[in-house]
Each structure stands twice: as structure tokens, then as C-alpha cells.
Amino acid sequence: RKEVEQDPGPFNVPEGATVAFNCTYSNSASQSFFWYRQDCRKEPKLLMSVYSSGNEDGRFTAQLNRASQYISLLIRDSKLSDSATYLCVVNTNAGKSTFGDGTTLTVKP
Amino acid sequence: GAGVSQSPSNKVTEKGKDVELRCDPISGHTALYWYRQRLGQGLEFLIYFQGNSAPDKSGLPSDRFSAERTGESVSTLTIQRTQQEDSAVYLCASSLAFAKGINEQFFGPGTRLTVL
């Protein structure tokens, strides 16, 4: 079993749709959590950190459930420019960083 | 300011040759990470540095892979006797600090390695 697992996707949604991605992690010592976005043949870029209380940034909402070792990302009112691969990232306090394999989102007109 | 830079951007080599990949982190970033990403796959953690110390080398695929870092600056990833399965994009990232919750990673553009 992988340390970080994500919905395999791909997700194909129309513009304006709401879409949610899930991520589970196996290491209970994990301390910090992030969502990154990676466009085709580009490097990953930070989308948002994930805080215990949940956090929102515009159309994006991230949630963390430590008890279930589960992270989610919700995108509301999808735009064409949201099409990308979304990577769940889990860090331990010792600094090891584990990326999920990513979920691919395609937003269509 | 300048972001993370990597060189070369592309490298084509013959099987059995050694290659050296370079990463220049953002100035002041104490933590530096190396990842490998094969085509269509996720990021595979290789190694990270805190300063010039590498606390976790468990991700290095074999003893053909090694990495070093000078102080809190440049890092090199060396692959000896390259094999075709080493073909991938090698990504470097740096972060400001190593403390919990303060380790947003900034990625370089990667080095695309092709082993013929």
C-alpha cells in the first residue's frame, strides 16, 4: 500500500461544476499537508496548505481529518484554467515529503 | 527574486555513462529536496538536505545514485553507470525552513534525463 493515495481520476467536468478530490495517508506521524498543482510537463506549484481547522482560498477549500488520516480538496465553480493534475503532499516532522500520484482534472467548456 | 534553477534542462546520455545534475536553491532556503518523476507517474522522493546534511537517503533507488550539497547552496545529484530505467525528469525543490508547517517547497523546472 502506498503511503499517500489519491483518487485515480481522471475527472472530466463541465465549467462551473464543483469537484472534490480525496487523499488518504498511512503515516500517523505526518505533520503537515499540502495540495500542489502540476500542469502538463511543468513543475509542481503549491496550491494551498491544509490546516486542521480546514481552510479556504477563493474557490478552493481544503479539509483535514487526522483521525481518519484523510485530506480533501474542493473546487467550486470550475474554470477551464483549473485543468491540471492535483497532488496531495504529506510531510513528516522529520522532513520526509511524500507525494501522491495525483488526480487529473479536465474542465470542459 | 530568483527561483530554483536546475541544469542542464535536458540531458541525453548513453547507457553506462555517469551524469551529474545540478540544483541552485532559492537563496536562504535551508532545506533542499530531490525527486524523480517518470513519464505519466507521480513524484518519487529521492533525498533531502537540511543544510549540507542528508538525514534521509532512503529514497535513493540504488548505490548508483548519490547527492551532495555545499553549505546551504548548490546541490548535485550524480547517477553512475546510467541505465535506461533512469530516464525521467529529476526535480529539485527548496524550502525556507524545516519546521513543522513551514516547509512549502518551491520547485525548479527539472532536468529531463534520457538514457539511450
GROMACS .gro file of C-alpha atoms in nm:
model
  225
    1ARG     CA    1   0.000   0.000   0.000
    2LYS     CA    2   0.128   0.344  -0.090
    3GLU     CA    3   0.193   0.596   0.186
    4VAL     CA    4  -0.024   0.856   0.014
    5GLU     CA    5  -0.315   0.751  -0.204
    6GLN     CA    6  -0.535   0.967  -0.420
    7ASP     CA    7  -0.846   0.919  -0.630
    8PRO     CA    8  -0.713   0.780  -0.956
    9GLY     CA    9  -0.925   1.004  -1.178
   10PRO     CA   10  -0.937   1.135  -1.439
   11PHE     CA   11  -1.214   1.379  -1.355
   12ASN     CA   12  -1.383   1.538  -1.655
   13VAL     CA   13  -1.626   1.811  -1.554
   14PRO     CA   14  -1.806   2.099  -1.724
   15GLU     CA   15  -1.722   2.459  -1.646
   16GLY     CA   16  -1.896   2.576  -1.334
   17ALA     CA   17  -1.909   2.232  -1.173
   18THR     CA   18  -1.799   2.154  -0.821
   19VAL     CA   19  -1.545   1.876  -0.789
   20ALA     CA   20  -1.382   1.711  -0.488
   21PHE     CA   21  -1.059   1.515  -0.460
   22ASN     CA   22  -0.969   1.284  -0.177
   23CYS     CA   23  -0.636   1.174  -0.036
   24THR     CA   24  -0.551   0.927   0.239
   25TYR     CA   25  -0.218   0.881   0.413
   26SER     CA   26  -0.086   0.592   0.617
   27ASN     CA   27   0.183   0.751   0.835
   28SER     CA   28   0.023   0.867   1.159
   29ALA     CA   29   0.337   1.074   1.231
   30SER     CA   30   0.255   1.303   0.939
   31GLN     CA   31   0.252   1.665   1.046
   32SER     CA   32   0.192   1.895   0.754
   33PHE     CA   33  -0.022   1.865   0.448
   34PHE     CA   34  -0.044   2.042   0.117
   35TRP     CA   35  -0.213   2.041  -0.220
   36TYR     CA   36   0.007   2.113  -0.520
   37ARG     CA   37  -0.094   2.167  -0.878
   38GLN     CA   38   0.107   2.039  -1.172
   39ASP     CA   39   0.040   2.144  -1.529
   40CYS     CA   40   0.145   1.919  -1.814
   41ARG     CA   41   0.526   1.897  -1.843
   42LYS     CA   42   0.571   2.165  -1.577
   43GLU     CA   43   0.696   2.155  -1.221
   44PRO     CA   44   0.451   2.131  -0.929
   45LYS     CA   45   0.343   2.453  -0.762
   46LEU     CA   46   0.186   2.498  -0.423
   47LEU     CA   47  -0.189   2.544  -0.437
   48MET     CA   48  -0.259   2.560  -0.066
   49SER     CA   49  -0.157   2.427   0.271
   50VAL     CA   50  -0.411   2.221   0.462
   51TYR     CA   51  -0.482   2.320   0.820
   52SER     CA   52  -0.651   2.115   1.090
   53SER     CA   53  -0.946   2.351   1.106
   54GLY     CA   54  -0.992   2.346   0.731
   55ASN     CA   55  -0.915   2.644   0.512
   56GLU     CA   56  -1.049   2.822   0.210
   57ASP     CA   57  -0.883   3.023  -0.063
   58GLY     CA   58  -1.133   3.166  -0.307
   59ARG     CA   59  -1.296   2.877  -0.489
   60PHE     CA   60  -1.074   2.619  -0.320
   61THR     CA   61  -1.144   2.454   0.015
   62ALA     CA   62  -0.911   2.208   0.186
   63GLN     CA   63  -1.003   1.986   0.477
   64LEU     CA   64  -0.802   1.758   0.704
   65ASN     CA   65  -0.931   1.472   0.917
   66ARG     CA   66  -0.644   1.347   1.131
   67ALA     CA   67  -0.847   1.070   1.292
   68SER     CA   68  -0.927   0.918   0.954
   69GLN     CA   69  -0.594   1.028   0.801
   70TYR     CA   70  -0.780   1.189   0.516
   71ILE     CA   71  -0.740   1.514   0.321
   72SER     CA   72  -0.975   1.664   0.069
   73LEU     CA   73  -0.978   1.946  -0.185
   74LEU     CA   74  -1.299   2.101  -0.310
   75ILE     CA   75  -1.307   2.323  -0.617
   76ARG     CA   76  -1.621   2.526  -0.674
   77ASP     CA   77  -1.726   2.695  -0.999
   78SER     CA   78  -1.459   2.515  -1.202
   79LYS     CA   79  -1.275   2.715  -1.468
   80LEU     CA   80  -1.104   2.589  -1.781
   81SER     CA   81  -0.777   2.704  -1.625
   82ASP     CA   82  -0.826   2.462  -1.335
   83SER     CA   83  -0.741   2.174  -1.569
   84ALA     CA   84  -0.426   2.018  -1.423
   85THR     CA   85  -0.305   1.735  -1.204
   86TYR     CA   86  -0.359   1.790  -0.832
   87LEU     CA   87  -0.103   1.637  -0.597
   88CYS     CA   88  -0.160   1.561  -0.233
   89VAL     CA   89   0.158   1.602  -0.024
   90VAL     CA   90   0.223   1.476   0.326
   91ASN     CA   91   0.529   1.568   0.532
   92THR     CA   92   0.656   1.410   0.850
   93ASN     CA   93   0.813   1.620   1.123
   94ALA     CA   94   1.147   1.470   1.024
   95GLY     CA   95   1.116   1.634   0.687
   96LYS     CA   96   1.031   1.343   0.462
   97SER     CA   97   0.792   1.456   0.194
   98THR     CA   98   0.562   1.209   0.019
   99PHE     CA   99   0.359   1.299  -0.286
  100GLY     CA  100   0.052   1.118  -0.407
  101ASP     CA  101   0.042   1.013  -0.769
  102GLY     CA  102  -0.202   1.291  -0.846
  103THR     CA  103  -0.553   1.326  -0.977
  104THR     CA  104  -0.605   1.468  -1.322
  105LEU     CA  105  -0.881   1.721  -1.372
  106THR     CA  106  -1.009   1.833  -1.710
  107VAL     CA  107  -1.262   2.113  -1.716
  108LYS     CA  108  -1.453   2.133  -2.044
  109PRO     CA  109  -1.650   2.423  -2.193
  110GLY     CA  110   1.366   3.711  -0.673
  111ALA     CA  111   1.528   3.418  -0.847
  112GLY     CA  112   1.358   3.084  -0.812
  113VAL     CA  113   1.509   2.738  -0.801
  114SER     CA  114   1.722   2.670  -1.105
  115GLN     CA  115   1.840   2.340  -1.242
  116SER     CA  116   2.093   2.247  -1.505
  117PRO     CA  117   2.106   2.108  -1.758
  118SER     CA  118   1.743   2.135  -1.863
  119ASN     CA  119   1.783   1.833  -2.087
  120LYS     CA  120   2.043   1.560  -2.086
  121VAL     CA  121   2.075   1.272  -2.328
  122THR     CA  122   2.333   1.013  -2.240
  123GLU     CA  123   2.434   0.663  -2.332
  124LYS     CA  124   2.373   0.368  -2.106
  125GLY     CA  125   2.665   0.317  -1.871
  126LYS     CA  126   2.778   0.679  -1.860
  127ASP     CA  127   2.776   0.892  -1.545
  128VAL     CA  128   2.568   1.209  -1.524
  129GLU     CA  129   2.566   1.499  -1.282
  130LEU     CA  130   2.259   1.713  -1.228
  131ARG     CA  131   2.277   2.048  -1.057
  132CYS     CA  132   2.031   2.241  -0.843
  133ASP     CA  133   2.060   2.600  -0.723
  134PRO     CA  134   1.804   2.660  -0.448
  135ILE     CA  135   1.644   2.989  -0.356
  136SER     CA  136   1.890   3.192  -0.152
  137GLY     CA  137   1.834   3.142   0.219
  138HIS     CA  138   1.644   2.817   0.183
  139THR     CA  139   1.792   2.565   0.422
  140ALA     CA  140   1.606   2.258   0.302
  141LEU     CA  141   1.658   2.104  -0.042
  142TYR     CA  142   1.480   1.806  -0.196
  143TRP     CA  143   1.538   1.582  -0.497
  144TYR     CA  144   1.257   1.393  -0.669
  145ARG     CA  145   1.227   1.175  -0.976
  146GLN     CA  146   0.918   1.175  -1.198
  147ARG     CA  147   0.882   0.918  -1.470
  148LEU     CA  148   0.652   0.993  -1.762
  149GLY     CA  149   0.289   0.986  -1.656
  150GLN     CA  150   0.373   0.900  -1.297
  151GLY     CA  151   0.387   1.076  -0.962
  152LEU     CA  152   0.686   1.225  -0.784
  153GLU     CA  153   0.926   0.980  -0.623
  154PHE     CA  154   1.115   1.121  -0.323
  155LEU     CA  155   1.490   1.061  -0.351
  156ILE     CA  156   1.668   1.258  -0.080
  157TYR     CA  157   1.654   1.580   0.115
  158PHE     CA  158   1.913   1.804   0.276
  159GLN     CA  159   1.888   2.018   0.583
  160GLY     CA  160   2.184   2.247   0.531
  161ASN     CA  161   2.451   2.014   0.393
  162SER     CA  162   2.335   1.719   0.598
  163ALA     CA  163   2.116   1.449   0.444
  164PRO     CA  164   1.913   1.289   0.725
  165ASP     CA  165   1.713   1.065   0.496
  166LYS     CA  166   1.869   0.892   0.197
  167SER     CA  167   1.617   0.610   0.195
  168GLY     CA  168   1.463   0.720  -0.132
  169LEU     CA  169   1.777   0.676  -0.341
  170PRO     CA  170   1.694   0.386  -0.576
  171SER     CA  171   2.038   0.223  -0.572
  172ASP     CA  172   2.400   0.282  -0.482
  173ARG     CA  173   2.449   0.426  -0.831
  174PHE     CA  174   2.272   0.738  -0.703
  175SER     CA  175   2.441   0.988  -0.475
  176ALA     CA  176   2.390   1.351  -0.385
  177GLU     CA  177   2.580   1.618  -0.207
  178ARG     CA  178   2.526   1.977  -0.107
  179THR     CA  179   2.772   2.252  -0.035
  180GLY     CA  180   2.666   2.450   0.269
  181GLU     CA  181   2.316   2.579   0.215
  182SER     CA  182   2.358   2.628  -0.154
  183VAL     CA  183   2.416   2.421  -0.464
  184SER     CA  184   2.337   2.050  -0.470
  185THR     CA  185   2.442   1.790  -0.723
  186LEU     CA  186   2.275   1.457  -0.791
  187THR     CA  187   2.507   1.205  -0.952
  188ILE     CA  188   2.394   0.891  -1.129
  189GLN     CA  189   2.670   0.648  -1.212
  190ARG     CA  190   2.655   0.385  -1.485
  191THR     CA  191   2.317   0.510  -1.606
  192GLN     CA  192   2.050   0.262  -1.707
  193GLN     CA  193   1.751   0.313  -1.934
  194GLU     CA  194   1.516   0.297  -1.635
  195ASP     CA  195   1.686   0.611  -1.500
  196SER     CA  196   1.518   0.810  -1.777
  197ALA     CA  197   1.289   1.060  -1.607
  198VAL     CA  198   1.256   1.421  -1.506
  199TYR     CA  199   1.462   1.498  -1.197
  200LEU     CA  200   1.306   1.775  -0.993
  201CYS     CA  201   1.471   1.977  -0.721
  202ALA     CA  202   1.283   2.182  -0.463
  203SER     CA  203   1.387   2.405  -0.176
  204SER     CA  204   1.208   2.538   0.126
  205LEU     CA  205   1.277   2.813   0.375
  206ALA     CA  206   1.284   2.602   0.689
  207PHE     CA  207   1.239   2.253   0.811
  208ALA     CA  208   0.999   2.317   1.095
  209LYS     CA  209   0.654   2.177   1.104
  210GLY     CA  210   0.421   2.363   0.876
  211ILE     CA  211   0.685   2.593   0.737
  212ASN     CA  212   0.813   2.383   0.455
  213GLU     CA  213   0.637   2.498   0.141
  214GLN     CA  214   0.853   2.364  -0.137
  215PHE     CA  215   0.941   2.566  -0.442
  216PHE     CA  216   1.033   2.356  -0.742
  217GLY     CA  217   1.283   2.409  -1.017
  218PRO     CA  218   1.192   2.336  -1.380
  219GLY     CA  219   1.358   1.995  -1.369
  220THR     CA  220   1.622   1.814  -1.571
  221ARG     CA  221   1.486   1.576  -1.832
  222LEU     CA  222   1.724   1.281  -1.848
  223THR     CA  223   1.712   1.038  -2.138
  224VAL     CA  224   1.932   0.730  -2.130
  225LEU     CA  225   1.968   0.565  -2.468
   0.00000   0.00000   0.00000
